[in-house]
Short mmCIF file of C-alpha atoms in Angstrom, two decimals:
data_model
loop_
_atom_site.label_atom_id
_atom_site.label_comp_id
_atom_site.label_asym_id
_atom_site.label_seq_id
_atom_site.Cartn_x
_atom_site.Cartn_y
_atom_site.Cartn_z
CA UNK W 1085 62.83 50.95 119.12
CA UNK W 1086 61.57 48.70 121.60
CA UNK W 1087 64.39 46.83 122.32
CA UNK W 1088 66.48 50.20 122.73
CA UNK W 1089 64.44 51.21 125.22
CA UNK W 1090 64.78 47.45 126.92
CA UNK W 1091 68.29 47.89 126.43
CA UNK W 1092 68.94 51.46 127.78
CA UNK W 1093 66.39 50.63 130.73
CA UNK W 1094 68.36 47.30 131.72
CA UNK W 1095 71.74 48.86 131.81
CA UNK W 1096 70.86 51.05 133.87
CA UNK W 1097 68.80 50.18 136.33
CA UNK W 1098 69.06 46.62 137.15
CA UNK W 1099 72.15 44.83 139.43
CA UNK W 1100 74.28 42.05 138.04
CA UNK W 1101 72.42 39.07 139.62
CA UNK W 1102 69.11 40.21 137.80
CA UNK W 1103 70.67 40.92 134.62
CA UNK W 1104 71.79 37.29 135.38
CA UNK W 1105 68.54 36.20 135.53
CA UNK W 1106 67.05 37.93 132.81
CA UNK W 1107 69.66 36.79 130.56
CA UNK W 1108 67.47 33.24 131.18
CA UNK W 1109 64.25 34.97 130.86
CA UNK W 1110 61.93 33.08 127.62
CA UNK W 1111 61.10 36.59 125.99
CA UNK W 1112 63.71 36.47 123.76
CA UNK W 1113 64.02 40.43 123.42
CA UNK W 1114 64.30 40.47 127.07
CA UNK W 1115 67.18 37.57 126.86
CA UNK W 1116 69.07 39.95 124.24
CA UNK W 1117 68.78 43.14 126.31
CA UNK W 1118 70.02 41.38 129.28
CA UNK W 1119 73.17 40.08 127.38
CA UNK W 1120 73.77 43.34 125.97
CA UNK W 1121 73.36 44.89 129.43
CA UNK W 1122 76.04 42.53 131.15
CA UNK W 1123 78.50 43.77 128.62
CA UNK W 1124 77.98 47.59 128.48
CA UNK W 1125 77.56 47.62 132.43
CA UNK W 1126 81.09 45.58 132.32
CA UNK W 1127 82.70 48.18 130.00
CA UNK W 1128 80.86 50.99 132.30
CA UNK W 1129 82.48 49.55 135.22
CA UNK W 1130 86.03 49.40 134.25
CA UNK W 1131 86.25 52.88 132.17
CA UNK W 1132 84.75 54.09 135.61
CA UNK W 1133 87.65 52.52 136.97
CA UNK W 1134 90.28 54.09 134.64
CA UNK W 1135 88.82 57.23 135.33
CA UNK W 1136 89.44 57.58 138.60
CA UNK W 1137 93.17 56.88 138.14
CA UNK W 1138 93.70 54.17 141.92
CA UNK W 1139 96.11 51.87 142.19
CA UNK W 1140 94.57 48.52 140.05
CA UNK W 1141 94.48 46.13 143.20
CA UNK W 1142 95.18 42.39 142.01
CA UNK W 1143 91.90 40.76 140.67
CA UNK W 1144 90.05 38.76 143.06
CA UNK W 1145 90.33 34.86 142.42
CA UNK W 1146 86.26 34.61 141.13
CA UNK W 1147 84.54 31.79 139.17
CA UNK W 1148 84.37 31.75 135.77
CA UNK W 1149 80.93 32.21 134.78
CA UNK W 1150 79.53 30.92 131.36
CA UNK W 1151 76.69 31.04 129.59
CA UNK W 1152 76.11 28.97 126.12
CA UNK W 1153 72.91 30.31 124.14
CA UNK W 1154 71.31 28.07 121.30
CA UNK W 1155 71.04 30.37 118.34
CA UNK W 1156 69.03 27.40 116.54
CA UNK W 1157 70.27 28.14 113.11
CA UNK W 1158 68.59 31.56 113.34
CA UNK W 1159 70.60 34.78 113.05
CA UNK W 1160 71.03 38.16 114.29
CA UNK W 1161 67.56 38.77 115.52
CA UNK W 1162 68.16 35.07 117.50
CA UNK W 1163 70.67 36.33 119.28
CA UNK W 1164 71.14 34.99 121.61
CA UNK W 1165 69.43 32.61 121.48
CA UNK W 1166 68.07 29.64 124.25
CA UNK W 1167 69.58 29.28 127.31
CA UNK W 1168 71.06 25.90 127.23
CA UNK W 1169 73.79 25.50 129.70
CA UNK W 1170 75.40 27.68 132.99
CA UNK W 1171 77.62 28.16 135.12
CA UNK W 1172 78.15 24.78 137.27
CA UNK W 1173 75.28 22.67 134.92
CA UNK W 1174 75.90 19.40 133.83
CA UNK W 1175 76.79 18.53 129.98
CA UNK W 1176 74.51 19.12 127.48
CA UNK W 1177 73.08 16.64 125.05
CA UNK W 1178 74.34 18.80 122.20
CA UNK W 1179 77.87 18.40 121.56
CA UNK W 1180 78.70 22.47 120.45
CA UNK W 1181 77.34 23.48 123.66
CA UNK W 1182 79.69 21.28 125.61
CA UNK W 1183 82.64 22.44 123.25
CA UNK W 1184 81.66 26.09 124.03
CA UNK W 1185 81.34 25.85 127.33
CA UNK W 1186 84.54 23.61 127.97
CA UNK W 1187 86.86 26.19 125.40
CA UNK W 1188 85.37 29.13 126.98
CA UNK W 1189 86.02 27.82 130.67
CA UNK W 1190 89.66 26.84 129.26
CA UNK W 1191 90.47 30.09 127.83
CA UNK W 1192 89.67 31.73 131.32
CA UNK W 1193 91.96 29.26 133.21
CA UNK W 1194 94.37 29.83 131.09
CA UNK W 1195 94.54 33.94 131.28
CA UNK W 1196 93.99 33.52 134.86
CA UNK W 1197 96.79 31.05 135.81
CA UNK W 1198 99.12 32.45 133.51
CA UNK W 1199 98.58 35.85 133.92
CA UNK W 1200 96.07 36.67 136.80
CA UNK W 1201 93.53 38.05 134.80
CA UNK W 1202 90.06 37.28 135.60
CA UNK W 1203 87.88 37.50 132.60
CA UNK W 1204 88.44 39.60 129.52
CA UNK W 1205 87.76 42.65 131.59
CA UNK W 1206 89.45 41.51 134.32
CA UNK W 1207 86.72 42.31 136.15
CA UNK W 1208 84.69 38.62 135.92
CA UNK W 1209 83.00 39.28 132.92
CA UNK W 1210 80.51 36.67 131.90
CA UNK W 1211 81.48 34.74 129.20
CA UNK W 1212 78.96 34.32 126.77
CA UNK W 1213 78.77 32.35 123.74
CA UNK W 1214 75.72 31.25 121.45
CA UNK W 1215 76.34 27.84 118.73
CA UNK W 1216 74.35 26.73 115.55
CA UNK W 1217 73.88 30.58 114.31
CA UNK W 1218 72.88 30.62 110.76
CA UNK W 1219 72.55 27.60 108.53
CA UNK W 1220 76.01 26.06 107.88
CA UNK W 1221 77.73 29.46 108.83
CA UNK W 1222 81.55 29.11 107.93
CA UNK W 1223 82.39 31.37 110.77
CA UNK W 1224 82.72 32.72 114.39
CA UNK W 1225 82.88 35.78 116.00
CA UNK W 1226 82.92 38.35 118.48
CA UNK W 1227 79.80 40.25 118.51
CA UNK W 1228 81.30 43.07 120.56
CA UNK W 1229 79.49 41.73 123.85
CA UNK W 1230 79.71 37.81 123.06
CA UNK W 1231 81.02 34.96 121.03
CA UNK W 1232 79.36 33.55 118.06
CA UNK W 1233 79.78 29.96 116.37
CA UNK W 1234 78.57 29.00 113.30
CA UNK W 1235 78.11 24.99 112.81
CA UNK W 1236 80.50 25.08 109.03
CA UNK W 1237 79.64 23.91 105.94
CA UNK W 1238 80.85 20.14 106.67
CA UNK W 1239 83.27 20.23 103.62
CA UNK W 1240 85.43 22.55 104.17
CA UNK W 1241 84.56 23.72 107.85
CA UNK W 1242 83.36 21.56 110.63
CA UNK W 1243 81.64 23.44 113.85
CA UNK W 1244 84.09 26.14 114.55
CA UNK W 1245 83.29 25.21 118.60
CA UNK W 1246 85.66 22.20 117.70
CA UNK W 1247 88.72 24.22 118.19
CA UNK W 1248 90.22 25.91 121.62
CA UNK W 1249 92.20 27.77 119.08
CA UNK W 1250 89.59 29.97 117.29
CA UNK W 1251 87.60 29.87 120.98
CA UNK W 1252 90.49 31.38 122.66
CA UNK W 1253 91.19 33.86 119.47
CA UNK W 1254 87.27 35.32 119.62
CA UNK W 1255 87.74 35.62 123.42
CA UNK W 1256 90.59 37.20 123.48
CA UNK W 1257 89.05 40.18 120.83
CA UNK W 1258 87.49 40.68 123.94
CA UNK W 1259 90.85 41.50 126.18
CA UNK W 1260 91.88 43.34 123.47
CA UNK W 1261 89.03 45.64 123.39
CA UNK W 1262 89.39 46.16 127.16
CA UNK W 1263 92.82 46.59 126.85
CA UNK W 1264 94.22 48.88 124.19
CA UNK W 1265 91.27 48.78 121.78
CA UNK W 1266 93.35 48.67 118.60
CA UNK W 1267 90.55 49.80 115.74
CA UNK W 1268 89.47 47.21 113.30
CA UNK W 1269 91.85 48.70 110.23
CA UNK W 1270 94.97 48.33 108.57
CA UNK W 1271 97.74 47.58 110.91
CA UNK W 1272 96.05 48.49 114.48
CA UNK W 1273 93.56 45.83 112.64
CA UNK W 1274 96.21 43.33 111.73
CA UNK W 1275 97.77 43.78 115.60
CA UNK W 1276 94.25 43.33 116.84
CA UNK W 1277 94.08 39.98 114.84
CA UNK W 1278 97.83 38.91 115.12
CA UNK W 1279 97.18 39.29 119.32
CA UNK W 1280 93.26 36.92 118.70
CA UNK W 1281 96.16 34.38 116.91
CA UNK W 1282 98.74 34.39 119.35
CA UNK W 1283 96.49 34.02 122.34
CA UNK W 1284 94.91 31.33 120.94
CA UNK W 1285 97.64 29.38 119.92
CA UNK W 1286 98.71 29.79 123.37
CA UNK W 1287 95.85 28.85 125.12
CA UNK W 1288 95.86 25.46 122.91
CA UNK W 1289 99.85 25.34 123.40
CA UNK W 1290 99.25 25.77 127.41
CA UNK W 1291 96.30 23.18 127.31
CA UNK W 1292 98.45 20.53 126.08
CA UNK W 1293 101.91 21.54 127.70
CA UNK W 1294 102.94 21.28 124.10
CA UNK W 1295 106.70 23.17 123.62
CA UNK W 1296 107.30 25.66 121.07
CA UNK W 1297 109.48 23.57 119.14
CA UNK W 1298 107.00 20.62 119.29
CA UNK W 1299 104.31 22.61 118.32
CA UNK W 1300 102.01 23.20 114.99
CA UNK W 1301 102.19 26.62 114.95
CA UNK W 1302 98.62 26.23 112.61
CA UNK W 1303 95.58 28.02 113.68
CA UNK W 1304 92.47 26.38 112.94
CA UNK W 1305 93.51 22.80 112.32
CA UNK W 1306 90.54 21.21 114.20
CA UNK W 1307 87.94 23.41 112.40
CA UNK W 1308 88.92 22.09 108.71
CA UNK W 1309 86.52 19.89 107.17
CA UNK W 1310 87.08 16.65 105.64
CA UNK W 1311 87.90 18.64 101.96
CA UNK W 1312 86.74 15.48 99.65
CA UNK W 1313 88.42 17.29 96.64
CA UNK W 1314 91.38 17.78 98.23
CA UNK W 1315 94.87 15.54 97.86
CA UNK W 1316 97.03 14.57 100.38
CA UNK W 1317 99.33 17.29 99.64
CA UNK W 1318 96.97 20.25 98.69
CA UNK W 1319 94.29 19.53 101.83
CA UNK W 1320 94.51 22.82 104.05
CA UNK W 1321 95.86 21.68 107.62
CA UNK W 1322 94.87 24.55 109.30
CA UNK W 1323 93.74 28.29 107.71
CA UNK W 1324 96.91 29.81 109.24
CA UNK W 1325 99.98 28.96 110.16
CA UNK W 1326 102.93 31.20 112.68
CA UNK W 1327 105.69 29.68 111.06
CA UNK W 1328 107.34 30.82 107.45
CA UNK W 1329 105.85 28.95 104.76
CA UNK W 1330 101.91 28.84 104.04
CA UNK W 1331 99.55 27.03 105.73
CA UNK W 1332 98.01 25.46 102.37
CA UNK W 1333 98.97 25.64 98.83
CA UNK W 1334 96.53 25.30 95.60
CA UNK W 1335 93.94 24.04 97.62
CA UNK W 1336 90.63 23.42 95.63
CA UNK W 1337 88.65 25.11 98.37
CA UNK W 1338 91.10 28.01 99.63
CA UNK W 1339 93.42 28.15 96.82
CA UNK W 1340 97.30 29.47 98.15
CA UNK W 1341 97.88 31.05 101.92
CA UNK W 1342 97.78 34.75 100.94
CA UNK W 1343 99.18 35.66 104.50
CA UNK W 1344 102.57 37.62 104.11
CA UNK W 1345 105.55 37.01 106.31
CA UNK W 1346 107.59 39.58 105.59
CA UNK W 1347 106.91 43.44 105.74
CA UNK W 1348 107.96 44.41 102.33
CA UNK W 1349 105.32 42.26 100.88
CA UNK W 1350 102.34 43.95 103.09
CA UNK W 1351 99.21 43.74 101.51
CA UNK W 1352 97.57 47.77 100.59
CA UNK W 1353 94.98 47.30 99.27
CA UNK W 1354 91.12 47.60 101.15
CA UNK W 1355 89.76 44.33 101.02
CA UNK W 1356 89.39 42.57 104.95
CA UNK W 1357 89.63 46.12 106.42
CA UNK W 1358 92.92 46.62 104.97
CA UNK W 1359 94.08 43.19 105.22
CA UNK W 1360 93.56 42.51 108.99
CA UNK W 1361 93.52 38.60 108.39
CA UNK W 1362 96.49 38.94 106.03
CA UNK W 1363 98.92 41.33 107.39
CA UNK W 1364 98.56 39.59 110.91
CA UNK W 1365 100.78 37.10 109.16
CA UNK W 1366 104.20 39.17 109.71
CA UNK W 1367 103.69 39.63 113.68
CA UNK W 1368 102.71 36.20 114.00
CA UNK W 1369 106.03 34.63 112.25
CA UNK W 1370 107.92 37.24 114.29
CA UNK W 1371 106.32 36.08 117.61
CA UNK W 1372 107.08 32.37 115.76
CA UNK W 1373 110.32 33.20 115.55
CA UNK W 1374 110.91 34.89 119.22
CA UNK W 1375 109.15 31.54 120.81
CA UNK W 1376 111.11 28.78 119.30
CA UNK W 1377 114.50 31.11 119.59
CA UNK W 1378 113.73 31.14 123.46
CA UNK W 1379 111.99 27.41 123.46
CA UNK W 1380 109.93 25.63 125.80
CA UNK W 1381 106.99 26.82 126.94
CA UNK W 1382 105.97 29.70 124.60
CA UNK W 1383 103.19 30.98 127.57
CA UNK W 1384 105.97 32.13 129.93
CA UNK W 1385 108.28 34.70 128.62
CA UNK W 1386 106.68 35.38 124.67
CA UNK W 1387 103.29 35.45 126.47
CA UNK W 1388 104.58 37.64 129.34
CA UNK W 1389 106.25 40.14 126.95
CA UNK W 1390 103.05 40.09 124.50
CA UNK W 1391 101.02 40.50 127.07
CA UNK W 1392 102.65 43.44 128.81
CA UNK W 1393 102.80 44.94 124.93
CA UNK W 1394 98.91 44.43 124.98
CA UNK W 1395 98.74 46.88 127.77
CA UNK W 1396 100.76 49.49 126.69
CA UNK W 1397 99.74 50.21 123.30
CA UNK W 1398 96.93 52.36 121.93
CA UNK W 1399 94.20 51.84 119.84
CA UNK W 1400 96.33 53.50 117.01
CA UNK W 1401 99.04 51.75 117.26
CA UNK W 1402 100.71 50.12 114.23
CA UNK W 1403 103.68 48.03 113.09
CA UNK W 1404 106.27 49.95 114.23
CA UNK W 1405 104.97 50.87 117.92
CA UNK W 1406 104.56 47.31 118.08
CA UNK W 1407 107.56 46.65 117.33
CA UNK W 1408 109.43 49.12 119.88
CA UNK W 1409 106.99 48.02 122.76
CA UNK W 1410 107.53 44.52 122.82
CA UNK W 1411 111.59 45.40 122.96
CA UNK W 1412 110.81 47.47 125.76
CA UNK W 1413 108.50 44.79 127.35
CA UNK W 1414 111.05 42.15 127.16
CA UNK W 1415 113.54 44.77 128.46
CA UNK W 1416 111.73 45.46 131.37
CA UNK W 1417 110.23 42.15 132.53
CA UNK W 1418 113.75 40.13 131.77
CA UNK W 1419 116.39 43.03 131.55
CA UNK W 1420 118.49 45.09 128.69
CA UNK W 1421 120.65 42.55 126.85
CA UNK W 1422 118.50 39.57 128.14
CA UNK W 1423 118.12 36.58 125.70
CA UNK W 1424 114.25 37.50 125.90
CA UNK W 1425 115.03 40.92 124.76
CA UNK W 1426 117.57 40.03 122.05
CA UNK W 1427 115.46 37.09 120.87
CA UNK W 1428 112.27 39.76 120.51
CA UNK W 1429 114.68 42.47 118.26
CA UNK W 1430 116.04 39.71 116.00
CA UNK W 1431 112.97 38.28 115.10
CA UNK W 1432 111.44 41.91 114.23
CA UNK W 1433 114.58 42.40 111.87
CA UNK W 1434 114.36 39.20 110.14
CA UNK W 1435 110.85 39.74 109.78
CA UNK W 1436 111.88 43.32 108.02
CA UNK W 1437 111.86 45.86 110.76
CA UNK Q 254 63.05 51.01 90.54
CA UNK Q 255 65.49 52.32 88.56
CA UNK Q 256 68.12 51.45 86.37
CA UNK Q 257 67.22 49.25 84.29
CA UNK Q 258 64.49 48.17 81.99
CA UNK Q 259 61.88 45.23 83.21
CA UNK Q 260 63.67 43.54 80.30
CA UNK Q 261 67.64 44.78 81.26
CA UNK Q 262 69.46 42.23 81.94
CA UNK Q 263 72.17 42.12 85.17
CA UNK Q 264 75.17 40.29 85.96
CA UNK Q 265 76.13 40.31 90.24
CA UNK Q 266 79.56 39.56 91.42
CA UNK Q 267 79.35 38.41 95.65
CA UNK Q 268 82.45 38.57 97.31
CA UNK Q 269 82.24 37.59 100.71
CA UNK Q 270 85.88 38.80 102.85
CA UNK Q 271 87.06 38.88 106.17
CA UNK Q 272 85.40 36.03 108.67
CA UNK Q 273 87.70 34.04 110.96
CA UNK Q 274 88.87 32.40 108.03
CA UNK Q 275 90.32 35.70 106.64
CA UNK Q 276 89.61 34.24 103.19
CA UNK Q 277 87.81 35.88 100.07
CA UNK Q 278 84.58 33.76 98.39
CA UNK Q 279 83.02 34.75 95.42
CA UNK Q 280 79.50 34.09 93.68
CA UNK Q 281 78.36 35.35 90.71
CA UNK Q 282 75.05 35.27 88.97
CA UNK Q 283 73.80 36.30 85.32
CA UNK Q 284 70.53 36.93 84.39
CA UNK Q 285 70.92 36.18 80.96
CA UNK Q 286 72.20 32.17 82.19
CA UNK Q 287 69.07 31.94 84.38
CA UNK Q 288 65.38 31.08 83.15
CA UNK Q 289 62.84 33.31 82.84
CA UNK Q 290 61.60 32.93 86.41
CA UNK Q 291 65.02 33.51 88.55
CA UNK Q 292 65.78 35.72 86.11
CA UNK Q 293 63.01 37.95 87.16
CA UNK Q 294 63.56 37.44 90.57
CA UNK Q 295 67.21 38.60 90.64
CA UNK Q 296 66.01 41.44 89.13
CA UNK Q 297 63.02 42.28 91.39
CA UNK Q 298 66.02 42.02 93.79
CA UNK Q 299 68.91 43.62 92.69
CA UNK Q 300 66.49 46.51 92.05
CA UNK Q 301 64.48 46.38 95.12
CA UNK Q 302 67.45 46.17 97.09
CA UNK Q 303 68.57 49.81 96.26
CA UNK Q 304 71.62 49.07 94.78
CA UNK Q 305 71.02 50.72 91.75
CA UNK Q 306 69.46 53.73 92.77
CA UNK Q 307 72.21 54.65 94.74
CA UNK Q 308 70.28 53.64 98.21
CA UNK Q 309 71.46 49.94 99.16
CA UNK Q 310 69.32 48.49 101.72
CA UNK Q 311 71.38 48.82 104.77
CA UNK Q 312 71.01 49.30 108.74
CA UNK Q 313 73.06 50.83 111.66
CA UNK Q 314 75.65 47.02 111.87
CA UNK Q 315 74.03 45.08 114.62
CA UNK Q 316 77.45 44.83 116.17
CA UNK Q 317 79.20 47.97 115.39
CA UNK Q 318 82.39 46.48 117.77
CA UNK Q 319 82.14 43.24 116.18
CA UNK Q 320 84.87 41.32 115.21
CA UNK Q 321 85.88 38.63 112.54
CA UNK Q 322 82.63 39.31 110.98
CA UNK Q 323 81.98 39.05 106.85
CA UNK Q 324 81.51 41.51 104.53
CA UNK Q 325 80.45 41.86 101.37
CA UNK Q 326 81.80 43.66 98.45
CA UNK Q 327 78.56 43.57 95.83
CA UNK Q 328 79.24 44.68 91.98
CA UNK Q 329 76.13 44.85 89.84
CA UNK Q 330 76.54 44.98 85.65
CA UNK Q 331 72.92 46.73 84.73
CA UNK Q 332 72.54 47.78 81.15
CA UNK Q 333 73.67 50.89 81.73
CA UNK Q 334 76.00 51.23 84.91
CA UNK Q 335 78.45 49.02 87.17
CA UNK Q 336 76.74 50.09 90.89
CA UNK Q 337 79.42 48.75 93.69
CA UNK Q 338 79.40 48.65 97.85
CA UNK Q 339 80.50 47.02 100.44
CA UNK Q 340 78.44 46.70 103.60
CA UNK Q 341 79.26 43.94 106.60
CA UNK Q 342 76.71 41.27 107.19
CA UNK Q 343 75.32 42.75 109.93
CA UNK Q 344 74.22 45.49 108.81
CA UNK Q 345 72.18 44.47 105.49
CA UNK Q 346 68.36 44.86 105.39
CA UNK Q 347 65.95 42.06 104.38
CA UNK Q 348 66.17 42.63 100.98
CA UNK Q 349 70.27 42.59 100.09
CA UNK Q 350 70.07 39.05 102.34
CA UNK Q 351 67.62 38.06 100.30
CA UNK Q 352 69.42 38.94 97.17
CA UNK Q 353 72.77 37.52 98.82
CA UNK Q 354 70.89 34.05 99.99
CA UNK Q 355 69.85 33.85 96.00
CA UNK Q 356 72.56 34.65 94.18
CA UNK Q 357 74.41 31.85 97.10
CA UNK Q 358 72.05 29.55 95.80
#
């Protein structure tokens, strides 16, 4: 109860630069209401914005701004955590907190150069991100208001700050739930995941000027552990891959890549939310198969067209909207009959639509 | 307390989904294949937990627009009845992480 009240008080009283320093404050309750306020007032901001209905002016060219907490292995009532590095400080003694910092401040260059967005509200959002939560936590996520990285188990998972990859994917469930919000279920779910995926392997792709057709296509390669009971052929390079085979096969940790490729073999069934980290799978080999048709840099015209989709769908939107709004993306961004816009509709149909 | 006897004996199925990783993970634990003392405490926690009474020992999640976050799909075998939920990690109480840290054990 008290921190609701901290909470509701904080958002909406208090102006950005205090909520800034707040969010350094050493109550810790005080640190959490401040993070949460710097979010909602964020979200307040821009569905202000929509509801007035102006012309959206270009963003303005702003600083990043990062925070990196220290969760010190304690969980959700540690959250955040210690302030350990800002905005403009110089590297940290712990290695996580660099990675954090440096992946977050990548994945905002990246959506800023490439497509002029500042933040994932386009609005400057701070980006914040707390390491070492839990006790070898074999995850990361987004919280709804921030990123969270757990350190891995060491065998199968190393520190999932290692990778700009799973970085960029957490930051960009953040766009997404600016943008069109796709709910957390079945195939709005899987969208919401396959758009985390294809972000991030484009951030990482855009990073290292890596083509399409050079490219691993596997999400989560630098996160895998060193897998001791694992062979040469049945180690798991990544935990997913774009392209159309599976990422890992009878390995002892994972077993087989359960991802489909194809719509006719969909999962249905409940687990994951109805399969969000499965079903992803067929939109992913599509938008494989739509960036290596076109070649070369996979940011420019598959990122363009994915991320005009991004903007035009709903949060309901499934399979087959996605389908018909990244045709008419491509269509109008590169023209009817393009090799953007025929590249897009071929690799929906020989994905099944 | 209900369910089962202070003697009934319970086998829990854990299976952790969703995550990053997308994968499933399962742990299991019988209390017949534990001794006497972590066989007791299982079933001061499966019981305390709620799960068999039909009132599982969850909260409002922490981070209700969370994303890539675990859940957990719980089965408990009591002598009597198969009791089954789901809830995401954010939103179990003291107790089922208690129970969930154990049986991970």
């Amino acid at each position: 109860m008290e921190t609701n009240r901290h909470r509701h008080a904080v958002s909406c009283i208090l102006p950005p630069y205090i909520l800034d320093r707040l969010a350094t404050h050493k109550d810790p309750a005080i640190r959490r209401a401040a993070v949460a306020a710097i979010a909602l007032s964020k979200i307040a901001r821009m569905r202000r914005a929509r509801a007035t209905a102006q012309p959206v002016a270009p963003p303005p060219a702003k600083p990043k701004r990062r925070l990196v907490y220290d969760a010190r292995h304690g969980e959700w009532a540690a959250l955040p955590g210690k302030l350990v590095r800002s905005e403009g400080d110089p590297e940290a003694a712990d290695p996580a907190v660099n990675e954090a910092y440096d992946q977050a401040g990548t994945t905002y260059d990246f959506y800023f150069e490439v497509f002029k967005r500042n933040s994932l509200d386009n609005a400057g959002l701070p980006l914040i991100s707390s390491v070492h939560f839990g006790k070898n936590y074999d995850n990361a996520f987004w919280s709804g208001e921030q990123m969270v990285y757990g350190d891995g188990d060491g065998v199968v998972f190393v520190s999932f700050t290692r990778a700009l990859d799973v970085v960029a994917h957490e930051l960009t469930h953040g766009v997404v739930s600016h943008e069109c919000d796709l709910v957390y279920q079945d195939e709005p779910g899987a969208l919401n995941e396959h758009f985390a995926d294809v972000f991030g392997i484009l951030t990482k792709q855009w990073k290292g000027k890596i083509a399409a057709e050079k490219a691993d296509w596997l999400i989560g390669a630098d996160i895998m552990g060193p897998q001791p009971e694992a062979t040469a052929k049945n180690r798991a390079r990544g935990l997913r891959t774009f392209k159309d085979e599976p990422a890992f096969e009878d390995n002892p940790y994972l077993g087989t890549d359960p991802q489909p490729k194809r719509l006719r073999d969909k999962y249905t069934g409940h687990d994951d939310n109805g399969g969000v980290h499965l079903n992803s799978g067929i939109p992913n080999c599509a938008f494989y198969r739509v960036a290596t048709a076109l070649g070369g840099a996979a940011w420019n015209a598959p990122g363009a067209i994915w991320y005009e989709t991004l903007k035009a769908l709903n949060p309901q939107s499934g399979f087959a909207e996605m389908v018909t709004t990244t045709v008419d993306s491509a269509t109008k961004l590169f023209g009817a009959g393009s090799n953007e816009a025929r590249a897009v509709a071929a690799a929906w149909k020989a994905v099944g639509f | 307390m209900t369910g089962a006897t202070p003697r009934g004996d319970y086998r829990i199925s854990l299976v952790r989904q969703g995550g990053f990783a997308g994968t499933s993970v399962t742990h299991e634990a019988d209390s017949r294949n534990l001794c006497d003392a972590e066989a007791a405490t299982l079933r001061f926690l499966i019981e305390a937990s709620g799960l068999t009474s039909g009132a599982p020992d969850v909260r409002a999640p922490l981070a209700a627009a969370g994303r890539d976050l675990f859940s957990w799909e719980i089965t408990v075998d009591g002598p009597v009845e198969t009791y089954r939920t789901t809830v995401r990690e954010d939103a179990m109480g003291p107790v089922l992480s208690r129970l969930v840290a154990f049986v991970r054990r």
